[in-house]
Tab-separated table of C-alpha atoms in Angstrom:
chain	number	residue	atom	x	y	z
A	1221	MET	CA	18.892	8.157	19.881
A	1222	ARG	CA	19.929	9.588	16.477
A	1223	ASP	CA	23.273	10.717	18.040
A	1224	ASP	CA	24.206	7.161	19.137
A	1225	VAL	CA	23.731	5.397	15.794
A	1226	ASN	CA	26.982	3.524	16.074
A	1227	GLY	CA	26.004	2.337	19.582
A	1228	LEU	CA	22.667	1.158	18.356
A	1229	LEU	CA	24.282	-0.842	15.511
A	1230	GLU	CA	26.948	-2.357	17.702
A	1231	GLY	CA	24.288	-3.329	20.202
A	1232	LEU	CA	22.484	-5.280	17.467
A	1233	GLY	CA	25.696	-6.942	16.232
A	1234	VAL	CA	26.056	-4.761	13.073
A	1235	LEU	CA	29.708	-4.118	12.707
A	1236	ALA	CA	31.290	-0.778	11.380
A	1237	GLY	CA	32.960	-0.775	7.918
A	1238	ALA	CA	31.331	-2.976	5.347
A	1239	PRO	CA	30.225	-6.162	6.977
A	1240	SER	CA	29.227	-9.195	4.992
A	1241	GLY	CA	25.588	-9.671	3.932
A	1242	VAL	CA	26.048	-13.423	3.407
A	1243	CYS	CA	25.111	-15.949	6.078
A	1244	ALA	CA	24.346	-19.604	5.913
A	1245	GLY	CA	24.946	-21.363	9.324
A	1246	GLY	CA	27.768	-18.740	9.871
A	1247	TRP	CA	28.905	-15.539	8.203
A	1248	LEU	CA	30.673	-15.900	4.933
A	1249	ASP	CA	33.066	-13.477	3.307
A	1250	ALA	CA	30.848	-11.691	0.784
A	1251	THR	CA	32.579	-10.820	-2.517
A	1252	GLY	CA	29.937	-8.728	-4.217
A	1253	PRO	CA	29.721	-4.997	-4.501
A	1254	GLU	CA	29.054	-2.812	-1.487
A	1255	ILE	CA	25.443	-1.503	-0.767
A	1256	GLU	CA	25.141	1.835	0.925
A	1257	SER	CA	22.366	2.369	3.549
A	1258	VAL	CA	21.055	6.055	3.542
A	1259	ASP	CA	19.265	7.664	6.399
A	1260	PRO	CA	16.145	9.247	4.766
A	1261	THR	CA	15.839	11.710	7.540
A	1262	THR	CA	19.190	13.364	6.670
A	1263	GLY	CA	20.101	11.957	3.327
A	1264	GLU	CA	23.498	10.878	4.710
A	1265	ALA	CA	24.966	7.402	4.810
A	1266	LEU	CA	24.300	5.138	7.708
A	1267	GLY	CA	26.627	2.364	6.749
A	1268	ARG	CA	27.567	-0.115	4.068
A	1269	VAL	CA	27.074	-3.882	3.544
A	1270	ARG	CA	29.054	-6.098	1.249
A	1271	SER	CA	26.501	-7.945	-0.962
A	1272	ALA	CA	26.569	-11.487	-2.356
A	1273	SER	CA	28.181	-12.389	-5.708
A	1274	ARG	CA	26.743	-15.133	-7.722
A	1275	GLU	CA	29.303	-17.531	-6.211
A	1276	ASP	CA	28.254	-16.509	-2.724
A	1277	TYR	CA	24.587	-16.909	-3.537
A	1278	ASP	CA	25.211	-20.427	-4.853
A	1279	ALA	CA	27.159	-21.278	-1.760
A	1280	VAL	CA	24.264	-20.141	0.542
A	1281	VAL	CA	21.648	-22.120	-1.419
A	1282	THR	CA	23.874	-25.156	-1.437
A	1283	ARG	CA	24.323	-25.043	2.257
A	1284	ALA	CA	20.640	-24.454	2.876
A	1285	SER	CA	19.697	-27.389	0.763
A	1286	GLU	CA	22.121	-29.596	2.663
A	1287	ARG	CA	20.515	-28.471	5.910
A	1288	PHE	CA	17.069	-29.214	4.777
A	1289	ALA	CA	17.707	-32.994	4.590
A	1290	SER	CA	17.986	-33.006	8.425
A	1291	TRP	CA	15.717	-30.169	9.278
A	1292	ARG	CA	12.671	-31.751	7.580
A	1293	MET	CA	13.044	-34.751	9.796
A	1294	ARG	CA	13.047	-32.859	13.115
A	1295	PRO	CA	9.665	-33.157	14.650
A	1296	ALA	CA	7.577	-30.133	13.924
A	1297	PRO	CA	6.947	-29.248	17.585
A	1298	ARG	CA	10.790	-29.370	18.104
A	1299	ARG	CA	11.076	-26.994	15.104
A	1300	GLY	CA	8.531	-24.866	16.932
A	1301	GLU	CA	10.938	-24.576	19.940
A	1302	VAL	CA	13.575	-23.034	17.819
A	1303	VAL	CA	11.107	-20.328	16.497
A	1304	ARG	CA	9.986	-19.735	20.047
A	1305	ARG	CA	13.545	-18.974	20.996
A	1306	LEU	CA	13.839	-16.461	18.074
A	1307	GLY	CA	10.625	-14.791	19.371
A	1308	GLU	CA	12.139	-14.462	22.761
A	1309	LEU	CA	15.285	-12.785	21.379
A	1310	LEU	CA	13.115	-10.396	19.385
A	1311	ARG	CA	11.260	-9.556	22.590
A	1312	GLN	CA	14.699	-8.700	24.352
A	1313	HIS	CA	15.713	-6.548	21.399
A	1314	LYS	CA	12.443	-4.990	20.377
A	1315	GLU	CA	13.434	-1.450	21.277
A	1316	ALA	CA	16.755	-1.411	19.533
A	1317	LEU	CA	15.449	-3.267	16.558
A	1318	GLY	CA	12.367	-1.062	16.283
A	1319	THR	CA	14.626	1.957	16.370
A	1320	LEU	CA	16.709	0.706	13.651
A	1321	VAL	CA	13.771	0.096	11.429
A	1322	SER	CA	12.713	3.682	12.029
A	1323	LEU	CA	16.118	5.035	11.408
A	1324	GLU	CA	16.877	3.065	8.180
A	1325	MET	CA	13.404	3.094	6.642
A	1326	GLY	CA	12.026	6.282	8.050
A	1327	LYS	CA	8.690	5.092	9.532
A	1328	ILE	CA	7.885	6.717	12.928
A	1329	ARG	CA	9.250	4.862	16.063
A	1330	SER	CA	5.731	3.556	17.160
A	1331	GLU	CA	5.504	1.912	13.752
A	1332	GLY	CA	9.097	0.488	13.909
A	1333	LEU	CA	8.228	-1.059	17.258
A	1334	GLY	CA	5.026	-2.377	15.812
A	1335	GLU	CA	6.833	-4.003	13.111
A	1336	VAL	CA	9.006	-5.823	15.534
A	1337	GLN	CA	5.788	-6.781	17.418
A	1338	GLU	CA	4.553	-8.267	14.318
A	1339	MET	CA	7.587	-10.477	14.128
A	1340	ILE	CA	7.066	-11.594	17.761
A	1341	ASP	CA	3.332	-12.235	17.133
A	1342	ILE	CA	4.042	-14.417	14.067
A	1343	CYS	CA	6.668	-16.373	16.004
A	1344	ASP	CA	3.991	-17.111	18.650
A	1345	PHE	CA	1.593	-18.145	16.048
A	1346	ALA	CA	4.106	-20.472	14.390
A	1347	VAL	CA	4.845	-22.195	17.635
A	1348	GLY	CA	1.205	-23.043	18.013
A	1349	LEU	CA	0.955	-24.021	14.414
A	1350	SER	CA	3.814	-26.552	14.914
A	1351	ARG	CA	1.360	-28.913	16.594
A	1352	GLN	CA	-1.442	-28.340	13.999
A	1353	LEU	CA	0.002	-29.121	10.650
A	1354	HIS	CA	-2.797	-31.483	9.975
A	1355	GLY	CA	-4.270	-33.364	6.996
A	1356	LEU	CA	-7.736	-34.973	6.490
A	1357	THR	CA	-8.986	-38.594	6.602
A	1358	LEU	CA	-11.123	-39.163	3.743
A	1359	PRO	CA	-13.750	-41.906	2.984
A	1360	SER	CA	-12.696	-44.461	0.418
A	1361	GLU	CA	-15.240	-46.035	-1.850
A	1362	ARG	CA	-13.341	-49.352	-1.721
A	1363	PRO	CA	-13.821	-51.783	1.155
A	1364	HIS	CA	-10.918	-52.211	3.573
A	1365	HIS	CA	-9.240	-49.074	2.425
A	1366	ARG	CA	-8.243	-45.873	4.221
A	1367	MET	CA	-7.561	-42.633	2.335
A	1368	MET	CA	-5.988	-39.601	3.929
A	1369	GLU	CA	-3.919	-36.553	2.942
A	1370	GLN	CA	-0.694	-35.334	4.671
A	1371	TRP	CA	1.568	-32.396	4.261
A	1372	HIS	CA	5.404	-32.459	3.846
A	1373	PRO	CA	8.038	-29.761	3.835
A	1374	LEU	CA	8.588	-28.207	0.433
A	1375	GLY	CA	12.249	-27.588	0.511
A	1376	THR	CA	14.529	-24.402	0.145
A	1377	VAL	CA	12.208	-21.332	0.037
A	1378	GLY	CA	13.470	-18.106	-1.461
A	1379	VAL	CA	12.046	-14.941	0.354
A	1380	VAL	CA	12.445	-11.601	-1.334
A	1381	THR	CA	11.236	-8.622	0.858
A	1382	ALA	CA	10.580	-4.921	0.259
A	1383	PHE	CA	11.900	-1.772	1.985
A	1384	ASN	CA	8.632	-0.515	3.600
A	1385	PHE	CA	8.457	-3.619	6.024
A	1386	PRO	CA	12.127	-4.579	6.116
A	1387	VAL	CA	11.707	-7.216	8.827
A	1388	ALA	CA	8.099	-8.123	9.415
A	1389	VAL	CA	7.272	-9.625	6.139
A	1390	TRP	CA	10.369	-11.798	6.282
A	1391	ALA	CA	9.191	-13.068	9.646
A	1392	TRP	CA	5.728	-13.839	8.145
A	1393	ASN	CA	7.391	-16.170	5.683
A	1394	VAL	CA	10.261	-17.780	7.593
A	1395	ALA	CA	8.546	-18.390	10.926
A	1396	ILE	CA	5.735	-20.418	9.229
A	1397	ALA	CA	8.113	-22.006	6.664
A	1398	ALA	CA	10.517	-23.036	9.430
A	1399	VAL	CA	7.952	-24.913	11.494
A	1400	CYS	CA	6.688	-26.474	8.337
A	1401	GLY	CA	10.165	-28.071	7.875
A	1402	ASP	CA	11.515	-25.787	5.193
A	1403	VAL	CA	14.836	-23.863	5.036
A	1404	CYS	CA	14.863	-20.262	3.638
A	1405	VAL	CA	17.169	-17.925	1.734
A	1406	TRP	CA	16.410	-14.239	2.382
A	1407	LYS	CA	17.170	-11.438	-0.013
A	1408	PRO	CA	16.211	-8.102	1.587
A	1409	SER	CA	15.711	-4.837	0.072
A	1410	PRO	CA	18.949	-3.039	-0.774
A	1411	VAL	CA	17.384	-0.014	0.683
A	1412	THR	CA	17.383	-1.437	4.196
A	1413	PRO	CA	20.360	-3.849	4.428
A	1414	LEU	CA	21.300	-2.975	8.034
A	1415	CYS	CA	17.914	-4.248	9.355
A	1416	SER	CA	18.625	-7.666	7.792
A	1417	LEU	CA	22.023	-7.840	9.302
A	1418	ALA	CA	20.568	-7.129	12.706
A	1419	VAL	CA	17.793	-9.738	12.397
A	1420	GLN	CA	20.239	-12.405	11.007
A	1421	ARG	CA	22.390	-11.920	14.191
A	1422	LEU	CA	19.522	-12.885	16.296
A	1423	VAL	CA	18.700	-15.743	13.956
A	1424	GLU	CA	22.209	-17.108	14.382
A	1425	GLN	CA	21.995	-17.074	18.056
A	1426	ALA	CA	18.653	-18.650	18.358
A	1427	PHE	CA	19.204	-21.387	15.857
A	1428	ALA	CA	22.754	-22.320	17.025
A	1429	GLU	CA	21.382	-22.720	20.570
A	1430	HIS	CA	19.241	-25.520	19.100
A	1431	GLU	CA	21.885	-27.047	16.804
A	1432	ALA	CA	19.955	-25.703	13.767
A	1433	GLU	CA	22.336	-23.494	12.015
A	1434	GLY	CA	21.751	-22.784	8.415
A	1435	VAL	CA	17.946	-23.115	8.437
A	1436	LEU	CA	17.521	-19.453	7.918
A	1437	CYS	CA	20.064	-17.926	5.601
A	1438	LEU	CA	20.716	-14.495	4.173
A	1439	ALA	CA	21.999	-13.196	0.779
A	1440	VAL	CA	21.997	-9.296	0.524
A	1441	GLY	CA	21.828	-8.062	-2.977
A	1442	GLY	CA	19.957	-6.083	-5.629
A	1443	ALA	CA	17.741	-6.948	-8.534
A	1444	ASP	CA	20.350	-9.394	-9.863
A	1445	ALA	CA	20.091	-11.591	-6.775
A	1446	GLY	CA	16.334	-11.641	-7.113
A	1447	ALA	CA	16.658	-12.880	-10.585
A	1448	TRP	CA	18.917	-15.640	-9.421
A	1449	MET	CA	16.361	-16.818	-7.001
A	1450	ALA	CA	13.563	-16.531	-9.700
A	1451	ASP	CA	15.542	-18.820	-12.003
A	1452	ASP	CA	16.851	-21.274	-9.396
A	1453	ALA	CA	15.314	-24.701	-9.816
A	1454	ARG	CA	16.650	-25.452	-6.244
A	1455	LEU	CA	13.981	-23.170	-4.870
A	1456	PRO	CA	10.524	-24.679	-5.220
A	1457	LEU	CA	8.995	-21.691	-3.891
A	1458	VAL	CA	9.835	-18.030	-4.227
A	1459	SER	CA	7.975	-15.646	-1.912
A	1460	PHE	CA	8.152	-12.033	-3.505
A	1461	THR	CA	6.974	-8.855	-2.013
A	1462	GLY	CA	7.325	-5.700	-4.227
A	1463	SER	CA	5.892	-3.768	-7.112
A	1464	ILE	CA	3.504	-5.181	-9.865
A	1465	PRO	CA	5.977	-4.681	-12.705
A	1466	VAL	CA	8.692	-6.742	-10.964
A	1467	GLY	CA	6.205	-9.207	-9.655
A	1468	ARG	CA	5.187	-9.904	-13.278
A	1469	LYS	CA	8.790	-10.729	-14.159
A	1470	VAL	CA	9.302	-12.989	-11.068
A	1471	ALA	CA	6.067	-14.876	-11.772
A	1472	ALA	CA	6.955	-15.500	-15.461
A	1473	ARG	CA	10.447	-16.550	-14.631
A	1474	VAL	CA	9.456	-18.975	-11.740
A	1475	ALA	CA	6.607	-20.380	-13.744
A	1476	GLY	CA	8.928	-20.891	-16.686
A	1477	ARG	CA	10.731	-23.544	-14.660
A	1478	LEU	CA	7.343	-24.836	-13.192
A	1479	GLY	CA	8.074	-23.479	-9.687
A	1480	ARG	CA	5.783	-21.911	-7.366
A	1481	SER	CA	5.591	-18.194	-6.562
A	1482	LEU	CA	3.870	-16.425	-3.589
A	1483	LEU	CA	3.173	-12.872	-4.631
A	1484	GLU	CA	2.349	-9.834	-2.512
A	1485	LEU	CA	2.320	-6.984	-4.953
A	1486	GLY	CA	0.698	-3.584	-5.238
A	1487	GLY	CA	-2.374	-2.159	-3.559
A	1488	ASN	CA	-4.580	0.818	-4.727
A	1489	ASN	CA	-6.875	0.739	-1.647
A	1490	ALA	CA	-10.155	2.541	-1.220
A	1491	ILE	CA	-12.472	3.543	1.612
A	1492	ILE	CA	-16.208	4.011	0.973
A	1493	VAL	CA	-17.826	6.539	3.380
A	1494	LEU	CA	-21.751	6.575	3.281
A	1495	ASP	CA	-23.986	9.276	4.505
A	1496	ASP	CA	-24.778	7.323	7.710
A	1497	ALA	CA	-21.166	6.820	8.528
A	1498	ASP	CA	-19.449	7.769	11.960
A	1499	LEU	CA	-17.227	10.528	10.708
A	1500	ASP	CA	-15.031	10.634	13.733
A	1501	LEU	CA	-14.114	7.028	13.037
A	1502	ALA	CA	-13.709	7.569	9.375
A	1503	VAL	CA	-11.576	10.589	9.469
A	1504	ARG	CA	-9.122	9.074	11.968
A	1505	ALA	CA	-9.015	5.850	9.780
A	1506	ILE	CA	-8.488	7.622	6.572
A	1507	THR	CA	-5.865	9.892	7.959
A	1508	PHE	CA	-3.811	7.058	9.371
A	1509	GLY	CA	-4.196	5.031	6.201
A	1510	ALA	CA	-3.113	7.749	3.837
A	1511	VAL	CA	-0.457	9.325	5.973
A	1512	GLY	CA	0.977	6.416	8.085
A	1513	THR	CA	4.381	5.214	6.911
A	1514	ALA	CA	4.331	8.258	4.584
A	1515	GLY	CA	1.916	6.387	2.328
A	1516	GLN	CA	4.463	3.556	1.774
A	1517	ARG	CA	2.272	0.601	2.883
A	1518	CYS	CA	0.854	-1.687	0.339
A	1519	THR	CA	-2.353	-1.261	2.329
A	1520	SER	CA	-2.168	2.465	2.466
A	1521	THR	CA	-5.438	4.306	1.654
A	1522	ARG	CA	-5.087	5.903	-1.887
A	1523	ARG	CA	-8.808	6.620	-2.787
A	1524	VAL	CA	-11.816	7.798	-0.832
A	1525	PHE	CA	-15.374	7.418	-2.219
A	1526	ALA	CA	-17.682	9.698	-0.210
A	1527	GLN	CA	-21.392	9.674	-0.732
A	1528	ARG	CA	-22.736	13.073	-1.895
A	1529	GLY	CA	-24.553	13.979	1.445
A	1530	ILE	CA	-21.439	13.997	3.506
A	1531	SER	CA	-18.621	14.527	1.132
A	1532	GLY	CA	-18.350	18.225	1.729
A	1533	LYS	CA	-18.201	17.714	5.654
A	1534	LEU	CA	-15.894	14.769	5.339
A	1535	THR	CA	-13.544	16.752	3.160
A	1536	GLU	CA	-13.454	19.780	5.598
A	1537	ARG	CA	-12.635	17.395	8.502
A	1538	LEU	CA	-9.890	15.630	6.553
A	1539	MET	CA	-8.300	19.030	5.738
A	1540	ALA	CA	-8.338	19.959	9.428
A	1541	ALA	CA	-6.858	16.555	10.382
A	1542	TYR	CA	-4.064	16.930	7.787
A	1543	GLN	CA	-3.075	20.242	9.402
A	1544	THR	CA	-2.348	18.422	12.642
A	1545	VAL	CA	0.092	15.916	11.120
A	1546	ARG	CA	3.585	16.640	12.466
A	1547	ILE	CA	6.327	15.940	9.936
A	1548	GLY	CA	9.774	15.394	11.060
A	1549	ASP	CA	12.372	12.997	12.506
A	1550	PRO	CA	10.767	9.592	12.898
A	1551	LEU	CA	12.689	8.936	16.148
A	1552	GLU	CA	10.995	11.840	17.905
A	1553	GLU	CA	7.860	10.910	19.837
A	1554	GLU	CA	5.712	13.848	18.552
A	1555	THR	CA	6.268	12.992	14.752
A	1556	LEU	CA	3.321	11.453	13.024
A	1557	MET	CA	5.010	11.181	9.594
A	1558	GLY	CA	8.660	10.661	8.623
A	1559	PRO	CA	10.348	10.904	5.304
A	1560	LEU	CA	9.893	8.808	2.100
A	1561	ALA	CA	12.387	6.205	1.874
A	1562	THR	CA	14.386	7.370	-1.111
A	1563	ARG	CA	14.999	10.512	-3.166
A	1564	GLU	CA	13.504	8.718	-6.112
A	1565	ALA	CA	10.244	8.305	-4.205
A	1566	VAL	CA	10.117	12.084	-3.779
A	1567	LEU	CA	10.333	12.484	-7.571
A	1568	ARG	CA	7.530	10.033	-8.150
A	1569	TYR	CA	5.417	11.901	-5.582
A	1570	GLU	CA	5.917	15.213	-7.461
A	1571	ALA	CA	5.256	13.586	-10.871
A	1572	ALA	CA	1.936	12.028	-9.568
A	1573	LEU	CA	0.776	15.400	-8.306
A	1574	ARG	CA	1.691	17.059	-11.671
A	1575	SER	CA	-0.392	14.421	-13.440
A	1576	ALA	CA	-3.327	15.015	-11.086
A	1577	GLY	CA	-3.378	18.681	-11.777
A	1578	GLU	CA	-3.187	18.097	-15.454
A	1579	GLU	CA	-6.145	15.783	-15.307
A	1580	GLY	CA	-8.419	18.120	-13.371
A	1581	GLY	CA	-7.597	17.323	-9.800
A	1582	GLU	CA	-7.327	20.122	-7.167
A	1583	VAL	CA	-4.668	19.873	-4.359
A	1584	LEU	CA	-6.676	20.871	-1.194
A	1585	CYS	CA	-3.825	20.745	1.043
A	1586	GLY	CA	-0.164	19.650	1.179
A	1587	GLY	CA	1.448	18.488	-2.079
A	1588	LYS	CA	4.981	19.898	-1.727
A	1589	ALA	CA	8.510	18.440	-1.104
A	1590	LEU	CA	9.961	20.151	2.043
A	1591	ASP	CA	13.108	22.185	1.589
A	1592	ARG	CA	15.189	20.405	4.314
A	1593	PRO	CA	17.694	17.602	4.440
A	1594	GLY	CA	16.278	14.125	3.714
A	1595	PHE	CA	13.265	13.041	1.714
A	1596	PHE	CA	10.384	14.783	3.321
A	1597	VAL	CA	7.125	15.713	1.664
A	1598	GLU	CA	3.651	17.143	2.768
A	1599	PRO	CA	0.783	14.634	2.656
A	1600	ALA	CA	-1.518	15.688	-0.168
A	1601	LEU	CA	-5.269	15.692	-0.276
A	1602	VAL	CA	-6.517	15.825	-3.828
A	1603	TRP	CA	-10.145	16.487	-4.969
A	1604	ALA	CA	-10.657	14.574	-8.046
A	1605	PRO	CA	-13.187	14.337	-10.863
A	1606	ARG	CA	-14.792	11.178	-11.944
A	1607	GLN	CA	-12.403	8.244	-11.460
A	1608	GLN	CA	-12.835	6.951	-15.027
A	1609	ASP	CA	-11.480	10.378	-16.234
A	1610	PHE	CA	-8.617	10.482	-13.773
A	1611	SER	CA	-5.907	8.060	-14.793
A	1612	ILE	CA	-3.313	8.763	-12.086
A	1613	ALA	CA	-5.715	7.296	-9.483
A	1614	TRP	CA	-5.605	3.963	-11.343
A	1615	LYS	CA	-1.904	3.704	-10.425
A	1616	GLU	CA	-0.307	3.058	-7.069
A	1617	THR	CA	2.022	5.874	-6.048
A	1618	PHE	CA	3.904	4.851	-3.077
A	1619	ALA	CA	3.535	8.184	-1.324
A	1620	PRO	CA	1.098	10.127	1.036
A	1621	ILE	CA	-1.321	11.172	-1.764
A	1622	LEU	CA	-5.073	10.640	-1.253
A	1623	TYR	CA	-7.725	11.101	-3.952
A	1624	LEU	CA	-11.293	12.085	-2.901
A	1625	PHE	CA	-14.219	11.234	-5.112
A	1626	GLU	CA	-17.868	11.956	-4.794
A	1627	VAL	CA	-20.374	9.144	-5.427
A	1628	GLY	CA	-24.189	8.809	-5.444
A	1629	ASP	CA	-24.753	5.514	-3.654
A	1630	LEU	CA	-23.128	2.282	-2.531
A	1631	ASP	CA	-23.441	0.479	-5.856
A	1632	GLU	CA	-21.567	3.325	-7.563
A	1633	ALA	CA	-18.951	3.325	-4.761
A	1634	ILE	CA	-18.400	-0.401	-4.977
A	1635	ALA	CA	-18.145	-0.333	-8.849
A	1636	ALA	CA	-15.442	2.432	-8.672
A	1637	GLN	CA	-13.551	0.815	-5.947
A	1638	ASN	CA	-13.344	-2.553	-7.892
A	1639	ALA	CA	-12.640	-0.906	-11.302
A	1640	VAL	CA	-8.839	-0.651	-10.684
A	1641	THR	CA	-6.563	-3.704	-11.559
A	1642	GLN	CA	-5.140	-4.086	-7.906
A	1643	GLY	CA	-7.200	-5.933	-5.267
A	1644	LEU	CA	-5.545	-5.719	-1.890
A	1645	SER	CA	-7.527	-3.976	0.820
A	1646	SER	CA	-10.778	-2.132	1.089
A	1647	ALA	CA	-12.991	-0.689	3.778
A	1648	ILE	CA	-16.447	0.916	4.253
A	1649	PHE	CA	-17.660	3.264	6.874
A	1650	THR	CA	-21.548	2.822	7.542
A	1651	ASP	CA	-23.965	2.175	10.390
A	1652	SER	CA	-26.224	0.238	8.005
A	1653	LEU	CA	-26.128	-3.553	8.560
A	1654	ARG	CA	-27.375	-3.958	4.910
A	1655	SER	CA	-24.800	-1.828	3.363
A	1656	ALA	CA	-22.004	-3.482	5.386
A	1657	GLU	CA	-23.166	-6.949	4.429
A	1658	LYS	CA	-23.548	-5.933	0.754
A	1659	PHE	CA	-19.924	-4.707	0.752
A	1660	LEU	CA	-18.760	-8.058	2.163
A	1661	SER	CA	-20.807	-10.196	-0.155
A	1662	ALA	CA	-19.917	-11.675	-3.442
A	1663	MET	CA	-21.398	-8.408	-5.160
A	1664	GLY	CA	-19.218	-6.281	-2.994
A	1665	SER	CA	-15.477	-5.727	-2.600
A	1666	ASP	CA	-13.337	-7.794	-4.834
A	1667	CYS	CA	-10.265	-7.345	-2.443
A	1668	GLY	CA	-8.339	-10.021	-0.363
A	1669	ILE	CA	-9.116	-7.748	2.710
A	1670	ALA	CA	-12.519	-6.227	3.379
A	1671	ASN	CA	-13.161	-4.126	6.491
A	1672	VAL	CA	-16.151	-2.484	8.013
A	1673	ASN	CA	-15.643	0.621	10.167
A	1674	ILE	CA	-11.917	0.299	10.267
A	1675	GLY	CA	-9.424	1.509	7.631
A	1676	THR	CA	-7.470	-0.366	4.899
A	1677	SER	CA	-4.174	-0.417	6.856
A	1678	GLY	CA	-3.149	-2.479	9.903
A	1679	ALA	CA	-3.729	-6.039	9.376
A	1680	GLU	CA	-3.356	-8.601	12.164
A	1681	ILE	CA	-1.247	-11.805	11.755
A	1682	GLY	CA	-4.070	-14.249	12.691
A	1683	GLY	CA	-5.756	-13.712	9.433
A	1684	ALA	CA	-4.335	-14.613	5.881
A	1685	PHE	CA	-2.789	-11.542	4.349
A	1686	GLY	CA	-2.876	-10.822	0.545
A	1687	GLY	CA	-4.934	-9.658	-2.362
A	1688	GLU	CA	-6.470	-10.492	-5.719
A	1689	LYS	CA	-5.942	-9.460	-9.418
A	1690	GLU	CA	-2.708	-7.756	-9.893
A	1691	THR	CA	-1.921	-7.823	-6.161
A	1692	GLY	CA	-0.907	-11.468	-7.051
A	1693	GLY	CA	-3.152	-13.782	-5.135
A	1694	GLY	CA	-0.570	-14.819	-2.409
A	1695	ARG	CA	-1.484	-15.351	1.172
A	1696	GLU	CA	0.879	-14.957	4.054
A	1697	ALA	CA	0.792	-14.959	7.996
A	1698	GLY	CA	-2.230	-16.502	9.565
A	1699	SER	CA	-5.389	-18.850	8.823
A	1700	ASP	CA	-4.144	-21.639	6.455
A	1701	SER	CA	-1.249	-19.745	4.687
A	1702	TRP	CA	1.080	-22.431	5.933
A	1703	LYS	CA	-0.064	-24.626	3.160
A	1704	ALA	CA	1.894	-22.468	0.566
A	1705	TYR	CA	5.042	-23.736	2.107
A	1706	MET	CA	4.209	-27.498	2.086
A	1707	ARG	CA	3.372	-30.138	-0.562
A	1708	ARG	CA	0.170	-32.174	-0.269
A	1709	GLN	CA	0.180	-35.894	-0.551
A	1710	THR	CA	-2.914	-37.997	-0.940
A	1711	CYS	CA	-2.388	-41.552	0.462
A	1712	THR	CA	-4.493	-44.721	0.235
A	1713	ILE	CA	-3.892	-47.722	2.465
A	1714	ASN	CA	-5.347	-51.230	1.620
A	1715	TRP	CA	-5.604	-53.206	4.793
A	1716	GLY	CA	-7.610	-56.008	3.228
A	1717	THR	CA	-6.751	-59.108	1.310
A	1718	GLU	CA	-8.265	-58.138	-2.009
A	1719	LEU	CA	-7.558	-55.433	-4.645
A	1720	PRO	CA	-10.659	-53.754	-5.704
A	1721	LEU	CA	-10.118	-50.907	-8.182
A	1722	ALA	CA	-11.817	-47.387	-7.996
A	1723	GLN	CA	-14.930	-46.562	-10.092
A	1724	GLY	CA	-15.688	-50.331	-10.367
A	1725	VAL	CA	-13.069	-51.071	-13.049
A	1726	LYS	CA	-12.482	-54.777	-13.584
A	1727	PHE	CA	-9.075	-55.975	-14.557
A	1728	SER	CA	-8.311	-59.656	-14.226
């Protein structure tokens, strides 16, 4: 597959040279600088994309805003039909698009295919949702009055996505926003621009077939394009997925113009393993959580708190499991861990492990960058002192580094898990009903995701995805996350002949 990269790109409609990364109901001639896509497996260039200039970006938002006027009036089930067609095209191109995700981002092929399956699943979810955008009928205190709430489309939504899930998180946002009646402008990560071009080609086909061109638009760019979105009053909502430091800036700039932001930021996720845990389950979940996607998921497992009675046995079994992880070309079926996405990520990995050693941590296995082309490292297992004395564990290093801590009981483990500033995903392994319920109670995990006897990584689209504290508080995908993309309106209808006032106020 790697030998036919050009054929793969051509099959997905990604042209050779430096194709335009600007699309709004048709491809526009981009005039911004070229962005190079680098294959993290080889370190060599895959291709280049011409990014959006400020003028290009303004043209995209203008066209999207014009399309919103008619799209919002198309009945929601009819909007769902367009999203259904996009899902059908994704099914047809799943193999090729999943391979491109693995090629450009570096995750193993089964994960690349799984990412495209997430896109398909959210399209299916959105089609059903298009007939369920419901409000409430509320009792009025006034006679002959009816009170209700309804939901209306919000407008033009800016969607900024990260490199680690170059296409799935975009789909989480736009499939829901589109059936809600919004239009979207997408700024993908500059690390994975080819994926965005391939997806946009499918978008153009699906939406053109339903005379809905310009509903989902594209503006490839770097940090400057993200800043344009954050400052743009034409975008009532900006959905941002990325790091906590950048998320702080986005939130401040959007709030400065009284806009809305939907933030999916960092995670520093922990698994608690109690003495009564099923270690077979725990070891498998921890290994995938820490090693999958080379530790580059926001839900990746970063910390393990093992109860004292089983910590030694758990550590031995994790060390043995780590020895079986085959590192290599993500397109080869036997590979379990591909490269990090960039050379800078390798440097951050090495710096974090130096800090761990300086703070008293012991690298039990792994911990080295591999001497080969590309951006490969070994997954590292680090035995750590008390978390309060180990500052590196309070930070999210986007790499396959797992810190092991020993704790005395469940209360100590919960306190340590919750002590960090991030609050995305969490898990506990136990056969005790009481321990599991305590972990899920108000005195337990403070994260947006809390699991029992499964790991921190691998959320399904049916539930709302997101976290608390510095993770940003945003929710995407399932449940009632659709409400973020709409505006609520409370309506009261007087069907009588008198005008009584609320709260018994008299005014005559």
